[in-house]
Coordinates of C-alpha atoms in Angstrom, one line a residue:
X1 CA -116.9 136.7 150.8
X2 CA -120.4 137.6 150.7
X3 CA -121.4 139.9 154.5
X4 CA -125.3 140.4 155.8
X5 CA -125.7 142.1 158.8
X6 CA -127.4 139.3 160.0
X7 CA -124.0 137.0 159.6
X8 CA -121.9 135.5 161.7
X9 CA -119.7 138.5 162.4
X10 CA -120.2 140.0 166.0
X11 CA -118.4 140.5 169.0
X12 CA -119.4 137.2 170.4
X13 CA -116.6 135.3 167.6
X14 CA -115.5 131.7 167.7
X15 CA -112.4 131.8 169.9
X16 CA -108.9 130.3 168.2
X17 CA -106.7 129.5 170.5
X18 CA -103.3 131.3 170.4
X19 CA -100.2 130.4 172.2
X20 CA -98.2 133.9 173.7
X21 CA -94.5 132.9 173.5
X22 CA -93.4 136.7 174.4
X23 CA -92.9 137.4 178.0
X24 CA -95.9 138.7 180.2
X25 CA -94.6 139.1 183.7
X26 CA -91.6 136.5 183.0
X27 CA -94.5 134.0 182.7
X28 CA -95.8 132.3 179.1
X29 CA -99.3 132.7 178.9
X30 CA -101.7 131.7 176.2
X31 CA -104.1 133.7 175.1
X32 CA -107.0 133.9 172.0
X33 CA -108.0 135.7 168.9
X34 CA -112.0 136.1 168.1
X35 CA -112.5 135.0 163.8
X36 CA -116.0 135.7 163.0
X37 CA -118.5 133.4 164.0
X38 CA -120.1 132.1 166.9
X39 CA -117.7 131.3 170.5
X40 CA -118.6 128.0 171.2
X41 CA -117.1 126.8 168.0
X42 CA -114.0 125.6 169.7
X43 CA -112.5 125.2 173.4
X44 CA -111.6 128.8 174.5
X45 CA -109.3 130.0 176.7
X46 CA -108.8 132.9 178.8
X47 CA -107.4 136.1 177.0
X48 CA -104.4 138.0 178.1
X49 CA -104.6 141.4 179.0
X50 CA -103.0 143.4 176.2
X51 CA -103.2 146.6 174.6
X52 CA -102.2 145.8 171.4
X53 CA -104.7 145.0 168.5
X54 CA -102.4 142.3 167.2
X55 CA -100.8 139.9 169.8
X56 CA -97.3 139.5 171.1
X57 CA -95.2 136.7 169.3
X58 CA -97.8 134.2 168.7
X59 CA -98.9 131.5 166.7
X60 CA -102.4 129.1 166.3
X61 CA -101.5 126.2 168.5
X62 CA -105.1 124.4 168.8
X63 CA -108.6 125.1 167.0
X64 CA -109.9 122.7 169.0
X65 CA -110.3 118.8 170.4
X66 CA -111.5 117.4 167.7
X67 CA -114.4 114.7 167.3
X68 CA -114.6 112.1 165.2
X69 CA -114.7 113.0 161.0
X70 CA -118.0 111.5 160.2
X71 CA -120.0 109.9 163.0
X72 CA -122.9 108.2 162.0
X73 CA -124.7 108.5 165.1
X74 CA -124.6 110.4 168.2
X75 CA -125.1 109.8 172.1
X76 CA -128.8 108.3 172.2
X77 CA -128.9 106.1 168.9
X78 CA -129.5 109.8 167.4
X79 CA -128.2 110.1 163.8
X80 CA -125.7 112.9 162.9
X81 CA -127.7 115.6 160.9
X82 CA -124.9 116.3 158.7
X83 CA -125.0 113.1 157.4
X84 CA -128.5 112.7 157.0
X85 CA -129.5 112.6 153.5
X86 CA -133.2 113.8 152.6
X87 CA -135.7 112.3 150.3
X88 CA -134.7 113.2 146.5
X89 CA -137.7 115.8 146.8
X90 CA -136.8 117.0 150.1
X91 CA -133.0 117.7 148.3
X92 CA -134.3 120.0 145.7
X93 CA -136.5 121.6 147.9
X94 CA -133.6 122.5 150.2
X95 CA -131.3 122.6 148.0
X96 CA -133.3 125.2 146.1
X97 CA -133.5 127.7 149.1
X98 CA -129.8 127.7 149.0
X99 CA -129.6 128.6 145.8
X100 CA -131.8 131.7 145.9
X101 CA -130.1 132.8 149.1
X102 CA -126.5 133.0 147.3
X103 CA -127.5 133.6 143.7
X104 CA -127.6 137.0 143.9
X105 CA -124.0 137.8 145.0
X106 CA -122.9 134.7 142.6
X107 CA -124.2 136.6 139.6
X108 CA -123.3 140.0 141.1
X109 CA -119.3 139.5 141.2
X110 CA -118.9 138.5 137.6
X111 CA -121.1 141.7 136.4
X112 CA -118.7 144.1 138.3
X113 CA -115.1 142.4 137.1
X114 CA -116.8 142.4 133.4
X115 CA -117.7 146.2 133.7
X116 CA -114.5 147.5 135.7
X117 CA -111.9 145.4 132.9
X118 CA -114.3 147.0 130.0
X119 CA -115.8 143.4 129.1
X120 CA -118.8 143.9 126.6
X121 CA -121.4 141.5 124.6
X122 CA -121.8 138.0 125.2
X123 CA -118.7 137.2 127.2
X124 CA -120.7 138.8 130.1
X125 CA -122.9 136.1 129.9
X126 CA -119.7 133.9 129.5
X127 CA -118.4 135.6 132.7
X128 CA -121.8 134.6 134.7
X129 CA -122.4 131.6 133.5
X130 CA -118.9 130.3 134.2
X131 CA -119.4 132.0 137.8
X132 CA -122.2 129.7 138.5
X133 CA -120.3 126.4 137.1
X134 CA -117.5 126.9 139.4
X135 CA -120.1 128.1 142.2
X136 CA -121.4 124.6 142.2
X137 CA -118.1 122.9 141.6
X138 CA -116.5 124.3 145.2
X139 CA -119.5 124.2 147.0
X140 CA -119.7 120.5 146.0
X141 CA -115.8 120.2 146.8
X142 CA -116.8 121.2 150.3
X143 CA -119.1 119.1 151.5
X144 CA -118.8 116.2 149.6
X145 CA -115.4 116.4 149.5
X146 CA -112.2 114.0 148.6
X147 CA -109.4 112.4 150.0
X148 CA -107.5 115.5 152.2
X149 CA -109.7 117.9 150.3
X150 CA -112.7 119.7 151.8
X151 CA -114.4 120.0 155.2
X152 CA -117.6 117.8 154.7
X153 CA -120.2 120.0 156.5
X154 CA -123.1 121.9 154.7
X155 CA -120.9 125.0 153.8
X156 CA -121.8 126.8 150.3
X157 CA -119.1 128.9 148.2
X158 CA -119.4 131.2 145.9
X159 CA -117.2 133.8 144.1
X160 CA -115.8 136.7 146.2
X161 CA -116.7 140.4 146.1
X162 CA -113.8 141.4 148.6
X163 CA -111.2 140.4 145.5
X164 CA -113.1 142.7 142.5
X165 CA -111.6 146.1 143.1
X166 CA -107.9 143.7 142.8
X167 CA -109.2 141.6 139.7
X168 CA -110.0 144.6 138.3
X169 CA -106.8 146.6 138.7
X170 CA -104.8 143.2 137.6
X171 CA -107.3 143.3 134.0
X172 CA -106.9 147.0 133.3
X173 CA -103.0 146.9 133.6
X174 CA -102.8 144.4 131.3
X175 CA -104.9 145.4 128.7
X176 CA -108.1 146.0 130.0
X177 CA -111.1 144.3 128.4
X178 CA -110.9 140.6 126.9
X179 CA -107.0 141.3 126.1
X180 CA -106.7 141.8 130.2
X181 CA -108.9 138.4 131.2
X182 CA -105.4 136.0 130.4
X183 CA -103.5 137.6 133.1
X184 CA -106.8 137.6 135.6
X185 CA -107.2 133.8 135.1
X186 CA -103.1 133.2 135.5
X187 CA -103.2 135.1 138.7
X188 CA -106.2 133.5 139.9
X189 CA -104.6 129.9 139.1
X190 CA -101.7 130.7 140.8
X191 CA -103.0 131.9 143.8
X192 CA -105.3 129.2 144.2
X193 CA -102.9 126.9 143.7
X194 CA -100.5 128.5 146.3
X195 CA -103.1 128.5 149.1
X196 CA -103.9 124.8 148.3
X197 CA -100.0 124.3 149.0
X198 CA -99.4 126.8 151.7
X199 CA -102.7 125.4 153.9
X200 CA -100.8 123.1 156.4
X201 CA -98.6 126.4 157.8
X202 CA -101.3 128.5 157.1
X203 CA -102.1 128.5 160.7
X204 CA -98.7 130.9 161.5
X205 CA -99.7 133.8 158.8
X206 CA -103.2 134.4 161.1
X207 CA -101.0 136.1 163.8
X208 CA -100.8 139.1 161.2
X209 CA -104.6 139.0 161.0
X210 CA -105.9 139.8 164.3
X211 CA -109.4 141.4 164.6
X212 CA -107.8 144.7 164.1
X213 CA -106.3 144.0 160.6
X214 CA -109.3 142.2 159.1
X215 CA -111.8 144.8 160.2
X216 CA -109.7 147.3 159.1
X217 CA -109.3 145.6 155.7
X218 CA -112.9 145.1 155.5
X219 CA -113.6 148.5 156.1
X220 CA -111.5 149.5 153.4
X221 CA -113.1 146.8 150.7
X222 CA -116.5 148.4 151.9
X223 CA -115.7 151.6 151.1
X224 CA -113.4 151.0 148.1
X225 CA -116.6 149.1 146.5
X226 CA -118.9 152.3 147.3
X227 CA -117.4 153.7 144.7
X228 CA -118.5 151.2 142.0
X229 CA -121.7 151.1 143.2
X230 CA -122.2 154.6 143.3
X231 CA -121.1 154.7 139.3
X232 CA -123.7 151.7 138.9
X233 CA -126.4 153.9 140.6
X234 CA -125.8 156.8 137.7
X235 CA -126.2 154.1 135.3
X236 CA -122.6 152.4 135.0
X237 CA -120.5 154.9 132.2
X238 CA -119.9 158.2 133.8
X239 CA -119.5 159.3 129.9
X240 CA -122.6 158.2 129.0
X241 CA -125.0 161.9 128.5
X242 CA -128.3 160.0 130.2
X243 CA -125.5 159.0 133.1
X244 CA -126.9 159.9 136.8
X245 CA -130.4 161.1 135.2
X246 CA -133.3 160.2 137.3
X247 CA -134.7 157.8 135.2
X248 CA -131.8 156.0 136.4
X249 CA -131.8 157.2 140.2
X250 CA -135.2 155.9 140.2
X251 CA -134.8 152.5 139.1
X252 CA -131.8 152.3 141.7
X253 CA -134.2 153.7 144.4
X254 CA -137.0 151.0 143.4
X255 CA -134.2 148.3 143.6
X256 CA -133.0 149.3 147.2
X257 CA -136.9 150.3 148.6
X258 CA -138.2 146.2 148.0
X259 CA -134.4 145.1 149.8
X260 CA -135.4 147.8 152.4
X261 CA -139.2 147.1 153.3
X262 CA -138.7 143.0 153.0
X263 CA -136.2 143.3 156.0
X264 CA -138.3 145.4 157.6
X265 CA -141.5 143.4 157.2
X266 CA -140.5 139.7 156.8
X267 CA -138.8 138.2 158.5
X268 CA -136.7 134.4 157.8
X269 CA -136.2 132.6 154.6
X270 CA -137.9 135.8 152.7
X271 CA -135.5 138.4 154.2
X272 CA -132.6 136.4 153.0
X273 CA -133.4 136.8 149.3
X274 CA -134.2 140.5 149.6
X275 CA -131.3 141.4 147.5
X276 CA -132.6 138.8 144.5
X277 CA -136.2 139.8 145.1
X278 CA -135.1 143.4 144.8
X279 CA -133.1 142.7 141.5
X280 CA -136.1 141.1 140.0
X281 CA -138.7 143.9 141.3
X282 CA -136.1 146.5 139.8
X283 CA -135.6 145.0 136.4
X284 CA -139.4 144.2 135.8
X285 CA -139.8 148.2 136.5
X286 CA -137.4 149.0 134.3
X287 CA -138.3 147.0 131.4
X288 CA -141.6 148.3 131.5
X289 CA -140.2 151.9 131.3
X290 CA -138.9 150.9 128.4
X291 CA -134.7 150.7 129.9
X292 CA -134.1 146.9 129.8
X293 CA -132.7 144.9 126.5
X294 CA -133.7 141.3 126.5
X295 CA -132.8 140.6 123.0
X296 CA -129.0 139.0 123.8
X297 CA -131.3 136.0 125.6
X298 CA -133.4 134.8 122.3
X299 CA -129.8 134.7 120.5
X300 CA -128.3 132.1 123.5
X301 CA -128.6 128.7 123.3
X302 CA -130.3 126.1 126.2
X303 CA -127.5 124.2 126.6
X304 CA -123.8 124.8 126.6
X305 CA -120.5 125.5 128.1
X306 CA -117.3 128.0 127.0
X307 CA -114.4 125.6 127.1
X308 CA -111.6 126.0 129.7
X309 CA -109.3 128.8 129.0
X310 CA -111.9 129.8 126.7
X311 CA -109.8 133.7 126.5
X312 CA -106.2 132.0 126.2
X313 CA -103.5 130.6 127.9
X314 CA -102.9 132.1 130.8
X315 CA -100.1 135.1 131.3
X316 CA -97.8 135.1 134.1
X317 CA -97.2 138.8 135.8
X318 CA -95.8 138.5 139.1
X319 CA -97.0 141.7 140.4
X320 CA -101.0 140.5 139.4
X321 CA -100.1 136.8 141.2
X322 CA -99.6 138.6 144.5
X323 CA -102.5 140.7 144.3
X324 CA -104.2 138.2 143.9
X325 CA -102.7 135.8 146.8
X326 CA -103.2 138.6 149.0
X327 CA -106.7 138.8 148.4
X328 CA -106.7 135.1 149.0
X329 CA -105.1 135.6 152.5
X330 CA -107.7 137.6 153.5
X331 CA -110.5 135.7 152.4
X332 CA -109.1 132.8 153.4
X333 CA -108.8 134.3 157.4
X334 CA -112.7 135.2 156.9
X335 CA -113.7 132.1 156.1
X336 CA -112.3 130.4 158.7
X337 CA -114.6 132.0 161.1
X338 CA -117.7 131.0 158.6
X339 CA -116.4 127.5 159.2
X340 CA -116.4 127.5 162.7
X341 CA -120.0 129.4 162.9
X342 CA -121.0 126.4 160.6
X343 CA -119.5 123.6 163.1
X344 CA -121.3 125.6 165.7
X345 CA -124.7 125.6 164.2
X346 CA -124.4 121.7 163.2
X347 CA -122.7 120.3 166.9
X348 CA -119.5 119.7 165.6
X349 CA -116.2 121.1 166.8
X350 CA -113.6 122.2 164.0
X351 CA -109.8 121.0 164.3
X352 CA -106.8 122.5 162.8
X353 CA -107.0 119.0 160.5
X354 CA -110.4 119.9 159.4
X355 CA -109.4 124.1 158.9
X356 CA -106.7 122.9 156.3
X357 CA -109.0 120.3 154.2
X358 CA -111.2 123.0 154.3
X359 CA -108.5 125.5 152.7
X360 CA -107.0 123.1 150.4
X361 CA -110.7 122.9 148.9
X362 CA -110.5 127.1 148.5
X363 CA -107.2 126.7 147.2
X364 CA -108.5 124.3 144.4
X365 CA -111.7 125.3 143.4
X366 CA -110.1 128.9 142.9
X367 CA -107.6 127.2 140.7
X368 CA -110.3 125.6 139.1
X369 CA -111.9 128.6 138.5
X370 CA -109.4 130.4 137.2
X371 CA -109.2 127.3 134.1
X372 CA -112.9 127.7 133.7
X373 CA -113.1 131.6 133.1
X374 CA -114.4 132.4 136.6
X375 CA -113.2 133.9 139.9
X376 CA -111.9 133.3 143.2
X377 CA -114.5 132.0 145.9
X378 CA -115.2 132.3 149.5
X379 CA -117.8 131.1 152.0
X380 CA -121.3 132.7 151.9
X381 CA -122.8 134.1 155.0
X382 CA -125.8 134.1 153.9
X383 CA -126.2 130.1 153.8
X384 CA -124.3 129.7 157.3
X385 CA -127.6 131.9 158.7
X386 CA -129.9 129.8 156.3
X387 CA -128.8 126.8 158.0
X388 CA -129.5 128.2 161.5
X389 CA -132.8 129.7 160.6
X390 CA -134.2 126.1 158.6
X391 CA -132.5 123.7 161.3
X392 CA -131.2 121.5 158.0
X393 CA -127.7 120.4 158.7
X394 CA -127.4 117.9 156.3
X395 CA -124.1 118.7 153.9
X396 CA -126.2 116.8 151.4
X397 CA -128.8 119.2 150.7
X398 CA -125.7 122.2 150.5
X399 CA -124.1 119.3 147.7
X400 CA -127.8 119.6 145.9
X401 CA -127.7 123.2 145.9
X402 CA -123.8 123.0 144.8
X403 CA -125.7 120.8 142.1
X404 CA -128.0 122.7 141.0
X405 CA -125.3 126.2 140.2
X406 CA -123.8 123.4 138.3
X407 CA -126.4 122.6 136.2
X408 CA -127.7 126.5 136.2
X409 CA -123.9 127.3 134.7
X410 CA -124.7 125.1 131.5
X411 CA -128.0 127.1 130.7
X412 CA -126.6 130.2 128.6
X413 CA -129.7 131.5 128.3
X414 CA -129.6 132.5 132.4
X415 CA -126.0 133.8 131.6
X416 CA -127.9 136.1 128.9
X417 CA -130.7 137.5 131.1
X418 CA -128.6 138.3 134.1
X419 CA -125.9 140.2 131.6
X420 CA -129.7 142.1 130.6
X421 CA -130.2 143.6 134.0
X422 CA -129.7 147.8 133.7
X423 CA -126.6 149.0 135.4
X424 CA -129.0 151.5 137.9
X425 CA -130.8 148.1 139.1
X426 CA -127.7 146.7 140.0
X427 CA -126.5 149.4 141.7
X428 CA -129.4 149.8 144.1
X429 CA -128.4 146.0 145.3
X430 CA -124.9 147.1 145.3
X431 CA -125.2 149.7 147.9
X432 CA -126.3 147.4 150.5
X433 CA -124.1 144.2 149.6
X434 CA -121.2 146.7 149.6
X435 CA -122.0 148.9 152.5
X436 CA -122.5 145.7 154.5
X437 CA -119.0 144.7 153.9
X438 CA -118.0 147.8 155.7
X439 CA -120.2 147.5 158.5
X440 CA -118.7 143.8 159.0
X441 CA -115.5 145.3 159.2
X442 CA -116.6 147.9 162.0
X443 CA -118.1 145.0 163.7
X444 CA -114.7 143.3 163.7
X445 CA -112.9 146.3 165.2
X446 CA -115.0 146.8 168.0
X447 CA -113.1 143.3 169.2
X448 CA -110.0 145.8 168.7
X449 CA -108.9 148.0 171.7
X450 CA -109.1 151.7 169.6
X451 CA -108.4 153.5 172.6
X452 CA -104.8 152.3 172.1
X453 CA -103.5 155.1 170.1
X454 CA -101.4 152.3 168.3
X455 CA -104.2 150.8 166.6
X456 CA -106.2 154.0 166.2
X457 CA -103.3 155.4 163.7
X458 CA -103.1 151.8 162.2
X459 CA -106.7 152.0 161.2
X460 CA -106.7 155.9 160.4
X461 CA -103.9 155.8 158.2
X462 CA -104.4 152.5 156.2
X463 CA -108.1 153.7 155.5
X464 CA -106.8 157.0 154.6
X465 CA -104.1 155.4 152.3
X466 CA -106.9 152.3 150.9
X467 CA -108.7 155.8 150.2
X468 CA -106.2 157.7 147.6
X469 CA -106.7 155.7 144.8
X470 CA -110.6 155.8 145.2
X471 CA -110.4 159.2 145.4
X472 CA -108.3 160.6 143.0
X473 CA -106.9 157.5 140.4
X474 CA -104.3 160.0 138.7
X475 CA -102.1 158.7 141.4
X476 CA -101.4 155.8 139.7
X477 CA -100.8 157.5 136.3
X478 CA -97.8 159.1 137.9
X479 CA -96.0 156.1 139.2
X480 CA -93.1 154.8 136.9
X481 CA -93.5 150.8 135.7
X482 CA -96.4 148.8 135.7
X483 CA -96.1 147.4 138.6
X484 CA -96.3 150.6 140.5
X485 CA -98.9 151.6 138.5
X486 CA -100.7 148.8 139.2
X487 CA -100.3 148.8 142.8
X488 CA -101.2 152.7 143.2
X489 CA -104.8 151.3 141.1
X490 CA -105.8 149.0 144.1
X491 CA -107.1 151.1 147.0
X492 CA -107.3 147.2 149.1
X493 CA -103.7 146.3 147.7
X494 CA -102.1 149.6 149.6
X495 CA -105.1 149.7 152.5
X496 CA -104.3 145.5 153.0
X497 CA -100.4 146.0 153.1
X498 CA -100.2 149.4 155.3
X499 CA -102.7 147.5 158.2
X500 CA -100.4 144.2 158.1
X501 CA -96.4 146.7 158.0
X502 CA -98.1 149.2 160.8
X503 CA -99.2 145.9 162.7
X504 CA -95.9 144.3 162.5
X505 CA -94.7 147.6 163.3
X506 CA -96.3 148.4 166.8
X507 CA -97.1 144.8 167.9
X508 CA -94.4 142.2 166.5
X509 CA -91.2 144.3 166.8
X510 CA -89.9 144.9 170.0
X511 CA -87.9 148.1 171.7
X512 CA -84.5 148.1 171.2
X513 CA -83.3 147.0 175.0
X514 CA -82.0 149.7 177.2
X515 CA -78.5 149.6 178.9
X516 CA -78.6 147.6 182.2
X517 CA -78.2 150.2 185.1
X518 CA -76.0 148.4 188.0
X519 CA -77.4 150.3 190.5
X520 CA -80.8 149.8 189.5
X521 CA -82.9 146.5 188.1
X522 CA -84.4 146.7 184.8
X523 CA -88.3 145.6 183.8
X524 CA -87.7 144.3 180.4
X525 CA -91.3 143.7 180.3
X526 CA -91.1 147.3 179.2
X527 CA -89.7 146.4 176.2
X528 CA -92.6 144.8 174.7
X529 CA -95.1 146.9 172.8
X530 CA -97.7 144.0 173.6
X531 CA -98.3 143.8 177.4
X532 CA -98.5 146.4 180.6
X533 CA -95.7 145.9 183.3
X534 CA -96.9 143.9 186.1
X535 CA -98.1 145.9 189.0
X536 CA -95.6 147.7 191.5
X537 CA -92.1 147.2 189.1
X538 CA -90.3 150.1 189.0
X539 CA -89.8 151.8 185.3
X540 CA -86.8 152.8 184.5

């Protein structure tokens, strides 16, 4: 998912309503978990006191009343802004601004996989080209939508930074380079596949990802992808003898000054393409000194299209398909908040029917992705707080813009010029898109109750164990089979699946229940982690 720190993730999150089956007081409450996005998104309900981070035994019950799933017209004879369609100018126009506010982190994502797996030449343009196809494809899958698939509100996908570091541990194991891009694609098909089928009961995984597991999680993908940016900034092959000269610092520093100073003194439609006007400033420097090759983009045709499964069939490796569903989950539990936000913004409620549509059409446009030589995808922030700051709900002008990547992912010649951009450029946009996943993730755990020592050592010791393989990567070289090795690669993988165990651990497993004492009565609200005893019982 692509953050801002102007999205949709503050402490003021939609509300999902959560039903408490474990015993507060002898009584069954219900009680609610924030997702990112705004709260009026759906009926709330009043939270249980707790001092866990994760919730006693509980489960989504409601996401909200419902209205109808495509009313023409509203109270007054006023017509439904989402289905308002725009003049054919007006589209474009619209449609346009969408597309410069994600294309950035749609051409990003494709340039890191390709340099992390060791891809080279014109498959990076292959890479990017087939990143903007499938942008288009699942951004038109969600709001034009088809029967059972899709939400049908102005809601733009795009690939995913949150699943590189993962893509990129999958491609090295296997190969590395074009040899490892089979087993990427078969994991990325079978994941998307599996959240397409697992969407209806997807609703009773969320309990594992309360506020305190996602923003530890996101933490961890923040500071994982540091790590690649920094190697970007020093001009992207540590071996390289001009690596971390200032020639390349500079151009880095020019790239992250124009993102700086447009937040700072625009404000609207402008600041949301900082990070594309600072990619564009950056590269324009550095081809005048001299440090940009634009040669590959004579050589690429106008028109064209690498077929499906242009790099094999795919391979199946077990340990690579649950990465990659993993990475799934968790994008999957962000976007839901982005599509509450979105129902927010447009004045319509999202139900539990709508959240699984809305999944199925992440589930198959990843699998589609995978067959057309491209990534998983996600919801971008960005739009959601496009759509807030233009006041155009209409889900037609998001299908233009979906329209639009489509056609921009037959042009090979834009595949070409984005592959031309200088490593150091990239990397001065990569410090901010990756430090803001981070700072989302912070966000997130400030709904958390840290001064439970519980969570505190949940998030200190799955940051610290997401951190080992960032740190020092001859951890993995020591671990015996591939799969090991593979799994001591991904700093998210072990960061992701320590925050979920240790949250199990303290806030889904109870005490083991003491022995009754006959002379004295026993609080067994004591035995659960989850909830305080009520007020004047005895402990025993």
């Amino acid at each position: 998912m692509q953050h801002s720190l102007r999205g949709e993730c503050g402490r003021d999150g939609p509300l999902v309503a959560l039903e408490t089956t474990g015993p507060v007081g002898g009584r069954k409450a219900r009680g609610s978990r924030s997702i990112a996005g705004p709260r009026r998104a759906v009926r709330a309900v009043q939270r249980i006191p707790s001092r866990g981070g994760g919730g006693g035994n509980t489960h989504m019950s409601h996401f909200g009343k419902g209205v109808p799933e495509r009313p023409q017209e509203l109270p007054g004879g006023r017509r439904d802004p989402v289905e308002e369609a725009p003049s054919v100018w007006g589209l474009a126009l619209y449609g346009f601004q969408h597309v410069l506010a994600f294309y950035a982190g749609a051409v990003v994502m494709p340039l890191l996989v390709a340099e992390g797996i060791g891809v080279t030449g014109e498959d990076i343009g292959i890479l990017v080209n087939a990143s903007l196809l499938t942008c288009g494809i699942a951004t038109i899958l969600q709001s034009v939508g088809l029967p059972g698939i899709g939400i049908r509100l102005p809601i733009v996908q795009g690939t995913s930074t949150t699943a590189v570091p993962s893509l990129v541990s999958v491609g090295l194991a296997a190969g590395g380079g074009k040899a490892g891009l089979p087993t990427v694609f078969g994991a990325v098909i079978a994941a998307g596949l599996a959240l397409f089928v697992i969407a209806p009961v997807f609703s009773r995984l969320v309990r594992f990802f309360p506020p305190l597991v996602t923003g530890t999680i996101l933490t961890i993908v923040g500071i994982t992808l540091l790590a690649v940016a920094a190697r970007q900034v020093g001009g992207g092959n540590p071996a390289d003898e001009s690596f971390g000269t200032p020639a390349h610092l500079g151009m880095a520093a020019v790239t992250l000054a124009v993102i700086v100073l447009l937040h700072k003194f625009s404000r609207g439609f402008v600041a949301t393409v900082a990070v594309l006007a600072g990619l564009c400033v950056g590269t324009a420097v550095a081809a005048l000194a001299g440090r940009a090759d634009f040669s590959r983009i004579g050589d690429a045709a106008w028109v064209g299209v690498a077929a499906p499964l242009h790099y094999g069939t795919p391979r199946w490796d077990t340990m690579a398909v649950l990465f990659i569903l993993l990475v799934m989950v968790i994008i999957a539990v962000e976007s839901i908040g982005q599509f509450f936000a979105v129902g927010q913004i447009v004045d319509r409620e999202v139900d539990g029917r709508q959240i699984v549509r809305a999944l199925r059409a992440d589930g198959l446009a990843t699998a589609m992705a995978g067959v057309l030589n491209s990534f998983p995808s996600t919801v971008y922030s960005q739009n959601v707080g496009l759509i807030r700051l233009t006041r155009v709900k209409s889900r037609w002008v998001v299908a233009s813009s979906g329209v639009i990547m489509l056609i921009l992912g037959l042009v090979p010649k834009v595949g070409a010029a984005i592959a031309s951009m200088p490593a150091s450029v990239l990397g001065g946009a990569t410090i901010v898109l990756f430090s803001t996943i981070a700072v989302v993730g912070v966000q997130i755990l400030l709904q958390a109750d840290l001064a439970d020592q519980r969570n505190t050592i949940l998030v200190a010791a799955s940051v610290g164990i997401g951190f080992l393989p960032t740190a020092y990567p001859q951890f993995a070289e020591r671990m015996p089979g591939r799969q090991l090795h593979a799994l001591f690669e991904s700093g998210i993988i072990l960061g992701t699946l320590s925050a979920v165990l240790l949250n199990v651990f303290f806030h889904h497993v109870p005490l083991p229940r003491r022995r009754r004492n006959s002379s004295r009565p026993v609080d067994l609200s004591k035995d659960y982690m989850q909830h305080d005893a009520e007020p004047g019982k005895s402990a025993s």
